[in-house]
Amino acid sequence: MALVAERIPAEERLMNLVVALVATEIGLTKQQILDSVSGYRQRAGARSDALDKMFERDKDDLRALGVPLETIPSSTDPNDLRDARYRIPKSEYHLPEDISFSPSELAVLSLAGEVWSSGSLSAEARSGLRKIRALGIDVDEPILGFAPRLTAHEPAFAPLQSAIEASRTVTFAYLKPGEERARRRRLAPLALVEYEGRWHVYGRDLDADADRTFLLSRITGDAETTAETFDRSAREGAGERALSGLEEVAARQRALVEVTPGSEGALRLLRRAEPAVQGYRVPYVDRHIFADELASYGPEVRVVEPADLREAVIERLRAVAALHEGEAR
């Protein structure tokens, strides 16, 4: 009976490669890597060109993650990469000597990395997580038993994240409620922040010459990165400034609602509400988005004030009722 070689996930193979290259002082040749590193040796029966391509992709991926992969040419023929050796210099890869982590702290950091999906975790964060795992210190296993997942479904998230890391400006079309056409925006993106379950990009609006926060779900089309750069230092504290601004807006806008006890609306709204003489006061940032949420609860929630929010919810409920009436005919 033929045995099927175990397929090692690419992420695990890269981790094994990092550990192997950090552990060697003189470096490893490509053949030594293919023969000994878990993730390659399991595919010993694969075609040599397929393994070569896999190794080349892995080298590119490591360098893209900021891993200082060093190539040591052969002393006899510097142009012959078959005898070249590869290593990761410990002095350039290790964390600073004045930083140390206990097993519990490493467990929490590892868990934080597992929470994010690979498409949402930044290159800088992936590089840091890889360094922590390469320390070789055992973590407290019980904390790793369960990890939630955080993802960002908005198409603009990944290009905006890359632009922030590269300190490059972006352009995108942004459609505000009540407007028929999207407007083109030029932004120096400084931070991506999640607030009340929705992603926002905060940065300097270059046309308005002012700081602005944009909701990712209102970006239409592609967010395009330009060749124009901005000062990296502007990113410092940007996330805190963005969240502070959103919290200030929410503090100024508070809806008075009545909620059916034990309902889904009560479960979701009361976590961020304060009791009032009549019902509850719930802070919100965007009237249109909050109206969508309140309307989704149907008869479980009644808006007392403000009037414009109440009308927005009624408008949505009427639209749903009209749609169902049309289907019933």
mmCIF file of C-alpha atoms in Angstrom:
data_model
loop_
_atom_site.group_PDB
_atom_site.id
_atom_site.type_symbol
_atom_site.label_atom_id
_atom_site.label_comp_id
_atom_site.label_asym_id
_atom_site.label_seq_id
_atom_site.Cartn_x
_atom_site.Cartn_y
_atom_site.Cartn_z
ATOM 1 C CA MET A 1 0.000 0.000 0.000
ATOM 2 C CA ALA A 2 1.430 3.369 -0.999
ATOM 3 C CA LEU A 3 1.890 5.938 1.730
ATOM 4 C CA VAL A 4 0.812 9.513 1.130
ATOM 5 C CA ALA A 5 3.316 12.063 2.353
ATOM 6 C CA GLU A 6 2.000 14.371 5.059
ATOM 7 C CA ARG A 7 1.296 17.839 3.657
ATOM 8 C CA ILE A 8 2.716 20.521 5.929
ATOM 9 C CA PRO A 9 0.878 23.901 5.814
ATOM 10 C CA ALA A 10 2.894 26.700 4.208
ATOM 11 C CA GLU A 11 2.830 28.782 7.398
ATOM 12 C CA GLU A 12 4.301 25.913 9.413
ATOM 13 C CA ARG A 13 6.913 25.239 6.724
ATOM 14 C CA LEU A 14 8.036 28.884 6.826
ATOM 15 C CA MET A 15 8.261 28.733 10.608
ATOM 16 C CA ASN A 16 10.391 25.580 10.431
ATOM 17 C CA LEU A 17 12.631 27.253 7.859
ATOM 18 C CA VAL A 18 13.123 30.309 10.076
ATOM 19 C CA VAL A 19 14.024 28.182 13.089
ATOM 20 C CA ALA A 20 16.516 26.146 11.046
ATOM 21 C CA LEU A 21 18.192 29.213 9.541
ATOM 22 C CA VAL A 22 18.421 31.012 12.880
ATOM 23 C CA ALA A 23 19.999 27.937 14.482
ATOM 24 C CA THR A 24 22.864 27.642 11.987
ATOM 25 C CA GLU A 25 26.033 29.748 12.121
ATOM 26 C CA ILE A 26 27.590 28.671 8.821
ATOM 27 C CA GLY A 27 24.323 28.489 6.891
ATOM 28 C CA LEU A 28 22.539 25.673 5.073
ATOM 29 C CA THR A 29 22.627 24.875 1.394
ATOM 30 C CA LYS A 30 19.382 24.579 -0.509
ATOM 31 C CA GLN A 31 19.771 20.825 -0.717
ATOM 32 C CA GLN A 32 20.347 20.540 3.031
ATOM 33 C CA ILE A 33 17.175 22.564 3.596
ATOM 34 C CA LEU A 34 15.123 20.431 1.211
ATOM 35 C CA ASP A 35 16.442 17.246 2.823
ATOM 36 C CA SER A 36 16.063 18.208 6.477
ATOM 37 C CA VAL A 37 13.510 20.953 7.100
ATOM 38 C CA SER A 38 9.994 19.760 7.870
ATOM 39 C CA GLY A 39 7.676 20.816 5.082
ATOM 40 C CA TYR A 40 10.207 20.074 2.340
ATOM 41 C CA ARG A 41 11.514 16.623 3.243
ATOM 42 C CA GLN A 42 7.974 15.204 3.383
ATOM 43 C CA ARG A 43 7.782 15.924 -0.339
ATOM 44 C CA ALA A 44 10.981 14.159 -1.260
ATOM 45 C CA GLY A 45 9.239 12.411 -4.144
ATOM 46 C CA ALA A 46 8.158 15.676 -5.745
ATOM 47 C CA ARG A 47 9.848 16.975 -8.876
ATOM 48 C CA SER A 48 13.022 18.920 -8.180
ATOM 49 C CA ASP A 49 11.789 21.966 -10.110
ATOM 50 C CA ALA A 50 8.614 22.048 -7.960
ATOM 51 C CA LEU A 51 10.686 22.012 -4.782
ATOM 52 C CA ASP A 52 12.988 24.689 -6.182
ATOM 53 C CA LYS A 53 10.010 26.936 -6.922
ATOM 54 C CA MET A 54 8.602 26.313 -3.443
ATOM 55 C CA PHE A 55 11.904 27.292 -1.850
ATOM 56 C CA GLU A 56 12.194 30.435 -3.993
ATOM 57 C CA ARG A 57 8.661 31.485 -3.022
ATOM 58 C CA ASP A 58 9.439 30.889 0.630
ATOM 59 C CA LYS A 59 12.566 33.051 0.423
ATOM 60 C CA ASP A 60 10.545 35.870 -1.138
ATOM 61 C CA ASP A 61 7.843 35.512 1.521
ATOM 62 C CA LEU A 62 10.354 35.674 4.371
ATOM 63 C CA ARG A 63 12.011 38.775 2.972
ATOM 64 C CA ALA A 64 8.612 40.394 2.438
ATOM 65 C CA LEU A 65 7.926 39.779 6.121
ATOM 66 C CA GLY A 66 11.114 41.599 7.065
ATOM 67 C CA VAL A 67 13.142 38.493 7.906
ATOM 68 C CA PRO A 68 16.865 39.244 7.263
ATOM 69 C CA LEU A 69 17.603 36.200 5.118
ATOM 70 C CA GLU A 70 21.275 36.191 4.154
ATOM 71 C CA THR A 71 22.746 34.407 1.138
ATOM 72 C CA ILE A 72 26.395 33.319 1.480
ATOM 73 C CA PRO A 73 27.933 32.657 -1.965
ATOM 74 C CA SER A 74 30.098 29.624 -2.620
ATOM 75 C CA SER A 75 33.806 30.362 -2.121
ATOM 76 C CA THR A 76 34.688 28.436 -5.294
ATOM 77 C CA ASP A 77 32.033 29.912 -7.587
ATOM 78 C CA PRO A 78 30.078 32.926 -6.232
ATOM 79 C CA ASN A 79 27.697 32.755 -9.193
ATOM 80 C CA ASP A 80 26.671 29.138 -8.553
ATOM 81 C CA LEU A 81 23.702 29.276 -6.168
ATOM 82 C CA ARG A 82 23.570 25.500 -5.895
ATOM 83 C CA ASP A 83 26.372 25.658 -3.336
ATOM 84 C CA ALA A 84 25.263 28.925 -1.729
ATOM 85 C CA ARG A 85 24.349 28.829 1.943
ATOM 86 C CA TYR A 86 21.440 30.549 3.653
ATOM 87 C CA ARG A 87 21.122 31.773 7.218
ATOM 88 C CA ILE A 88 19.352 34.341 9.376
ATOM 89 C CA PRO A 89 21.869 36.320 11.472
ATOM 90 C CA LYS A 90 20.831 36.098 15.110
ATOM 91 C CA SER A 91 22.063 39.604 15.824
ATOM 92 C CA GLU A 92 19.627 41.053 13.272
ATOM 93 C CA TYR A 93 16.668 38.795 13.982
ATOM 94 C CA HIS A 94 16.551 38.379 17.724
ATOM 95 C CA LEU A 95 14.480 40.678 19.870
ATOM 96 C CA PRO A 96 16.439 43.331 21.794
ATOM 97 C CA GLU A 97 18.286 41.992 24.835
ATOM 98 C CA ASP A 98 16.323 44.227 27.217
ATOM 99 C CA ILE A 99 13.023 42.630 26.141
ATOM 100 C CA SER A 100 11.969 39.312 27.625
ATOM 101 C CA PHE A 101 8.712 37.405 27.906
ATOM 102 C CA SER A 102 7.412 34.936 30.457
ATOM 103 C CA PRO A 103 5.703 31.774 29.153
ATOM 104 C CA SER A 104 2.309 33.321 29.986
ATOM 105 C CA GLU A 105 3.134 36.511 28.094
ATOM 106 C CA LEU A 106 4.291 34.498 25.101
ATOM 107 C CA ALA A 107 1.033 32.561 25.207
ATOM 108 C CA VAL A 108 -1.012 35.762 25.109
ATOM 109 C CA LEU A 109 1.068 37.169 22.233
ATOM 110 C CA SER A 110 0.736 33.940 20.296
ATOM 111 C CA LEU A 111 -3.006 33.902 20.924
ATOM 112 C CA ALA A 112 -3.266 37.492 19.684
ATOM 113 C CA GLY A 113 -1.581 36.439 16.460
ATOM 114 C CA GLU A 114 -3.912 33.483 16.048
ATOM 115 C CA VAL A 115 -6.982 35.701 16.472
ATOM 116 C CA TRP A 116 -6.306 37.496 13.199
ATOM 117 C CA SER A 117 -6.831 35.913 9.835
ATOM 118 C CA SER A 118 -3.704 35.995 7.656
ATOM 119 C CA GLY A 119 -5.276 38.511 5.296
ATOM 120 C CA SER A 120 -5.888 40.989 8.093
ATOM 121 C CA LEU A 121 -2.641 40.678 10.043
ATOM 122 C CA SER A 122 -0.096 43.267 8.959
ATOM 123 C CA ALA A 123 3.333 42.310 7.645
ATOM 124 C CA GLU A 124 4.944 43.977 10.662
ATOM 125 C CA ALA A 125 2.743 41.992 13.043
ATOM 126 C CA ARG A 126 3.405 38.716 11.192
ATOM 127 C CA SER A 127 7.136 39.392 11.379
ATOM 128 C CA GLY A 128 6.931 40.079 15.113
ATOM 129 C CA LEU A 129 4.882 36.972 15.756
ATOM 130 C CA ARG A 130 7.363 34.886 13.794
ATOM 131 C CA LYS A 131 10.239 36.236 15.896
ATOM 132 C CA ILE A 132 8.403 35.394 19.117
ATOM 133 C CA ARG A 133 7.720 31.841 17.971
ATOM 134 C CA ALA A 134 11.345 31.434 16.958
ATOM 135 C CA LEU A 135 12.478 32.090 20.531
ATOM 136 C CA GLY A 136 11.861 28.430 21.300
ATOM 137 C CA ILE A 137 10.306 29.080 24.722
ATOM 138 C CA ASP A 138 7.356 26.939 25.756
ATOM 139 C CA VAL A 139 4.078 28.755 26.256
ATOM 140 C CA ASP A 140 1.270 28.005 28.657
ATOM 141 C CA GLU A 141 -0.836 25.651 26.543
ATOM 142 C CA PRO A 142 -4.251 26.035 28.250
ATOM 143 C CA ILE A 143 -4.698 29.610 27.028
ATOM 144 C CA LEU A 144 -4.348 28.440 23.433
ATOM 145 C CA GLY A 145 -7.316 26.101 23.598
ATOM 146 C CA PHE A 146 -9.644 28.514 21.840
ATOM 147 C CA ALA A 147 -9.042 31.562 19.713
ATOM 148 C CA PRO A 148 -11.704 33.762 18.128
ATOM 149 C CA ARG A 149 -11.141 35.003 14.601
ATOM 150 C CA LEU A 150 -10.994 38.623 13.489
ATOM 151 C CA THR A 151 -11.366 39.312 9.802
ATOM 152 C CA ALA A 152 -11.920 42.331 7.620
ATOM 153 C CA HIS A 153 -14.260 41.688 4.711
ATOM 154 C CA GLU A 154 -14.029 45.156 3.141
ATOM 155 C CA PRO A 155 -11.947 44.994 -0.066
ATOM 156 C CA ALA A 156 -10.262 48.288 0.833
ATOM 157 C CA PHE A 157 -8.762 46.913 4.057
ATOM 158 C CA ALA A 158 -5.702 45.166 2.608
ATOM 159 C CA PRO A 159 -4.571 47.954 0.234
ATOM 160 C CA LEU A 160 -5.086 50.576 2.948
ATOM 161 C CA GLN A 161 -3.084 48.509 5.407
ATOM 162 C CA SER A 162 -0.244 48.156 2.901
ATOM 163 C CA ALA A 163 -0.319 51.896 2.179
ATOM 164 C CA ILE A 164 -0.089 52.693 5.891
ATOM 165 C CA GLU A 165 2.917 50.409 6.313
ATOM 166 C CA ALA A 166 4.624 51.980 3.270
ATOM 167 C CA SER A 167 3.622 55.550 4.271
ATOM 168 C CA ARG A 168 2.045 56.161 0.860
ATOM 169 C CA THR A 169 -1.037 58.178 0.026
ATOM 170 C CA VAL A 170 -4.151 56.582 -1.451
ATOM 171 C CA THR A 171 -7.116 57.621 -3.562
ATOM 172 C CA PHE A 172 -10.591 56.112 -3.424
ATOM 173 C CA ALA A 173 -14.212 56.873 -4.262
ATOM 174 C CA TYR A 174 -16.357 57.518 -1.191
ATOM 175 C CA LEU A 175 -20.162 57.544 -1.252
ATOM 176 C CA LYS A 176 -21.816 59.432 1.596
ATOM 177 C CA PRO A 177 -25.495 58.843 2.466
ATOM 178 C CA GLY A 178 -27.784 61.174 0.538
ATOM 179 C CA GLU A 179 -25.292 61.718 -2.278
ATOM 180 C CA GLU A 180 -25.947 60.244 -5.712
ATOM 181 C CA ARG A 181 -22.314 59.998 -6.775
ATOM 182 C CA ALA A 182 -19.185 58.965 -4.976
ATOM 183 C CA ARG A 183 -16.520 61.628 -4.503
ATOM 184 C CA ARG A 184 -12.828 60.983 -5.104
ATOM 185 C CA ARG A 185 -10.723 61.333 -1.960
ATOM 186 C CA ARG A 186 -6.969 61.725 -1.512
ATOM 187 C CA LEU A 187 -5.776 60.511 1.849
ATOM 188 C CA ALA A 188 -2.546 60.016 3.756
ATOM 189 C CA PRO A 189 -3.769 56.948 5.704
ATOM 190 C CA LEU A 190 -2.451 56.802 9.263
ATOM 191 C CA ALA A 191 -4.455 54.076 11.012
ATOM 192 C CA LEU A 192 -7.147 51.450 10.589
ATOM 193 C CA VAL A 193 -9.430 51.192 13.617
ATOM 194 C CA GLU A 194 -12.413 49.056 14.514
ATOM 195 C CA TYR A 195 -15.259 50.776 16.346
ATOM 196 C CA GLU A 196 -18.629 49.236 17.194
ATOM 197 C CA GLY A 197 -17.898 46.328 14.867
ATOM 198 C CA ARG A 198 -17.034 48.451 11.817
ATOM 199 C CA TRP A 199 -13.691 49.342 10.277
ATOM 200 C CA HIS A 200 -12.611 52.937 9.684
ATOM 201 C CA VAL A 201 -9.534 54.478 8.104
ATOM 202 C CA TYR A 202 -8.155 57.614 9.724
ATOM 203 C CA GLY A 203 -5.760 59.989 8.027
ATOM 204 C CA ARG A 204 -5.060 63.378 6.508
ATOM 205 C CA ASP A 205 -7.495 64.412 3.797
ATOM 206 C CA LEU A 206 -5.068 66.077 1.398
ATOM 207 C CA ASP A 207 -7.691 68.084 -0.480
ATOM 208 C CA ALA A 208 -9.430 69.378 2.654
ATOM 209 C CA ASP A 209 -6.116 69.707 4.545
ATOM 210 C CA ALA A 210 -7.753 68.215 7.628
ATOM 211 C CA ASP A 211 -7.852 64.961 9.548
ATOM 212 C CA ARG A 212 -10.757 62.754 8.531
ATOM 213 C CA THR A 213 -12.182 59.331 9.373
ATOM 214 C CA PHE A 214 -13.822 57.257 6.641
ATOM 215 C CA LEU A 215 -15.987 54.162 6.965
ATOM 216 C CA LEU A 216 -14.514 51.349 4.856
ATOM 217 C CA SER A 217 -17.921 50.004 3.854
ATOM 218 C CA ARG A 218 -18.617 53.292 2.017
ATOM 219 C CA ILE A 219 -15.512 53.057 -0.145
ATOM 220 C CA THR A 220 -16.630 52.077 -3.638
ATOM 221 C CA GLY A 221 -14.270 50.448 -6.103
ATOM 222 C CA ASP A 222 -10.574 50.028 -5.422
ATOM 223 C CA ALA A 223 -8.430 51.947 -2.964
ATOM 224 C CA GLU A 224 -5.398 52.822 -5.091
ATOM 225 C CA THR A 225 -1.952 53.440 -3.652
ATOM 226 C CA THR A 226 0.012 56.301 -5.220
ATOM 227 C CA ALA A 227 3.738 56.968 -5.462
ATOM 228 C CA GLU A 228 3.385 59.956 -3.127
ATOM 229 C CA THR A 229 4.763 59.369 0.379
ATOM 230 C CA PHE A 230 4.214 61.095 3.704
ATOM 231 C CA ASP A 231 6.197 61.417 6.923
ATOM 232 C CA ARG A 232 6.130 58.091 8.775
ATOM 233 C CA SER A 233 6.158 59.894 12.132
ATOM 234 C CA ALA A 234 2.598 61.093 11.452
ATOM 235 C CA ARG A 235 1.425 57.536 12.156
ATOM 236 C CA GLU A 236 2.478 57.746 15.810
ATOM 237 C CA GLY A 237 -0.583 57.811 18.053
ATOM 238 C CA ALA A 238 -2.923 57.926 15.042
ATOM 239 C CA GLY A 239 -5.001 54.967 16.194
ATOM 240 C CA GLU A 240 -5.593 56.567 19.579
ATOM 241 C CA ARG A 241 -6.555 59.870 17.958
ATOM 242 C CA ALA A 242 -8.991 58.112 15.629
ATOM 243 C CA LEU A 243 -10.723 56.205 18.421
ATOM 244 C CA SER A 244 -10.854 59.306 20.598
ATOM 245 C CA GLY A 245 -12.551 61.219 17.786
ATOM 246 C CA LEU A 246 -15.132 58.479 17.251
ATOM 247 C CA GLU A 247 -15.839 58.308 20.982
ATOM 248 C CA GLU A 248 -16.353 62.076 21.108
ATOM 249 C CA VAL A 249 -18.885 61.885 18.272
ATOM 250 C CA ALA A 250 -20.730 59.034 20.010
ATOM 251 C CA ALA A 251 -20.784 60.972 23.282
ATOM 252 C CA ARG A 252 -22.547 63.897 21.539
ATOM 253 C CA GLN A 253 -25.103 61.659 19.817
ATOM 254 C CA ARG A 254 -27.232 59.607 22.174
ATOM 255 C CA ALA A 255 -30.485 57.987 21.148
ATOM 256 C CA LEU A 256 -33.308 57.323 23.581
ATOM 257 C CA VAL A 257 -34.774 53.890 22.868
ATOM 258 C CA GLU A 258 -37.229 51.468 24.455
ATOM 259 C CA VAL A 259 -36.226 47.821 24.203
ATOM 260 C CA THR A 260 -38.139 44.584 24.723
ATOM 261 C CA PRO A 261 -36.499 42.757 27.663
ATOM 262 C CA GLY A 262 -34.733 39.522 26.761
ATOM 263 C CA SER A 263 -34.784 40.235 23.022
ATOM 264 C CA GLU A 264 -31.830 40.268 20.635
ATOM 265 C CA GLY A 265 -32.090 44.047 20.510
ATOM 266 C CA ALA A 266 -31.746 44.207 24.286
ATOM 267 C CA LEU A 267 -28.790 41.839 24.221
ATOM 268 C CA ARG A 268 -26.873 43.909 21.686
ATOM 269 C CA LEU A 269 -27.864 47.448 22.626
ATOM 270 C CA LEU A 270 -27.782 47.326 26.410
ATOM 271 C CA ARG A 271 -24.084 46.426 26.414
ATOM 272 C CA ARG A 272 -23.327 50.007 25.383
ATOM 273 C CA ALA A 273 -26.387 51.768 26.826
ATOM 274 C CA GLU A 274 -27.152 53.693 30.005
ATOM 275 C CA PRO A 275 -30.521 53.464 31.795
ATOM 276 C CA ALA A 276 -32.786 56.505 31.459
ATOM 277 C CA VAL A 277 -36.097 57.486 33.034
ATOM 278 C CA GLN A 278 -37.774 56.214 29.861
ATOM 279 C CA GLY A 279 -35.810 53.375 28.276
ATOM 280 C CA TYR A 280 -32.091 53.634 27.562
ATOM 281 C CA ARG A 281 -29.598 56.109 26.144
ATOM 282 C CA VAL A 282 -27.419 54.578 23.434
ATOM 283 C CA PRO A 283 -24.461 56.469 21.916
ATOM 284 C CA TYR A 284 -23.888 56.209 18.167
ATOM 285 C CA VAL A 285 -21.517 57.593 15.546
ATOM 286 C CA ASP A 286 -23.376 57.378 12.234
ATOM 287 C CA ARG A 287 -27.150 57.976 12.066
ATOM 288 C CA HIS A 288 -27.644 55.978 8.860
ATOM 289 C CA ILE A 289 -25.734 52.925 10.053
ATOM 290 C CA PHE A 290 -27.390 53.029 13.473
ATOM 291 C CA ALA A 291 -30.798 53.278 11.801
ATOM 292 C CA ASP A 292 -29.973 50.148 9.788
ATOM 293 C CA GLU A 293 -29.123 48.318 13.004
ATOM 294 C CA LEU A 294 -32.213 49.484 14.895
ATOM 295 C CA ALA A 295 -34.507 48.608 11.998
ATOM 296 C CA SER A 296 -33.052 45.081 11.912
ATOM 297 C CA TYR A 297 -34.497 44.469 15.402
ATOM 298 C CA GLY A 298 -38.040 45.147 14.154
ATOM 299 C CA PRO A 299 -40.638 45.566 16.924
ATOM 300 C CA GLU A 300 -38.067 44.769 19.637
ATOM 301 C CA VAL A 301 -36.822 48.390 19.645
ATOM 302 C CA ARG A 302 -38.688 51.705 19.509
ATOM 303 C CA VAL A 303 -36.831 54.971 18.979
ATOM 304 C CA VAL A 304 -38.118 57.840 21.116
ATOM 305 C CA GLU A 305 -35.565 60.453 20.036
ATOM 306 C CA PRO A 306 -33.898 62.111 18.201
ATOM 307 C CA ALA A 307 -36.561 62.686 15.578
ATOM 308 C CA ASP A 308 -34.264 62.306 12.546
ATOM 309 C CA LEU A 309 -33.095 58.892 13.765
ATOM 310 C CA ARG A 310 -36.667 57.842 14.470
ATOM 311 C CA GLU A 311 -37.740 58.851 10.953
ATOM 312 C CA ALA A 312 -34.773 57.030 9.421
ATOM 313 C CA VAL A 313 -35.768 53.807 11.193
ATOM 314 C CA ILE A 314 -39.437 54.194 10.198
ATOM 315 C CA GLU A 315 -38.373 54.764 6.587
ATOM 316 C CA ARG A 316 -36.423 51.508 6.575
ATOM 317 C CA LEU A 317 -39.247 49.541 8.164
ATOM 318 C CA ARG A 318 -41.720 50.896 5.617
ATOM 319 C CA ALA A 319 -39.381 49.906 2.787
ATOM 320 C CA VAL A 320 -39.202 46.351 4.148
ATOM 321 C CA ALA A 321 -42.989 46.194 4.545
ATOM 322 C CA ALA A 322 -43.498 47.445 0.975
ATOM 323 C CA LEU A 323 -41.074 44.850 -0.335
ATOM 324 C CA HIS A 324 -42.950 42.034 1.392
ATOM 325 C CA GLU A 325 -46.293 43.345 0.169
ATOM 326 C CA GLY A 326 -44.977 43.322 -3.384
ATOM 327 C CA GLU A 327 -43.758 39.738 -3.034
ATOM 328 C CA ALA A 328 -47.110 38.641 -1.637
ATOM 329 C CA ARG A 329 -49.042 39.895 -4.655
#
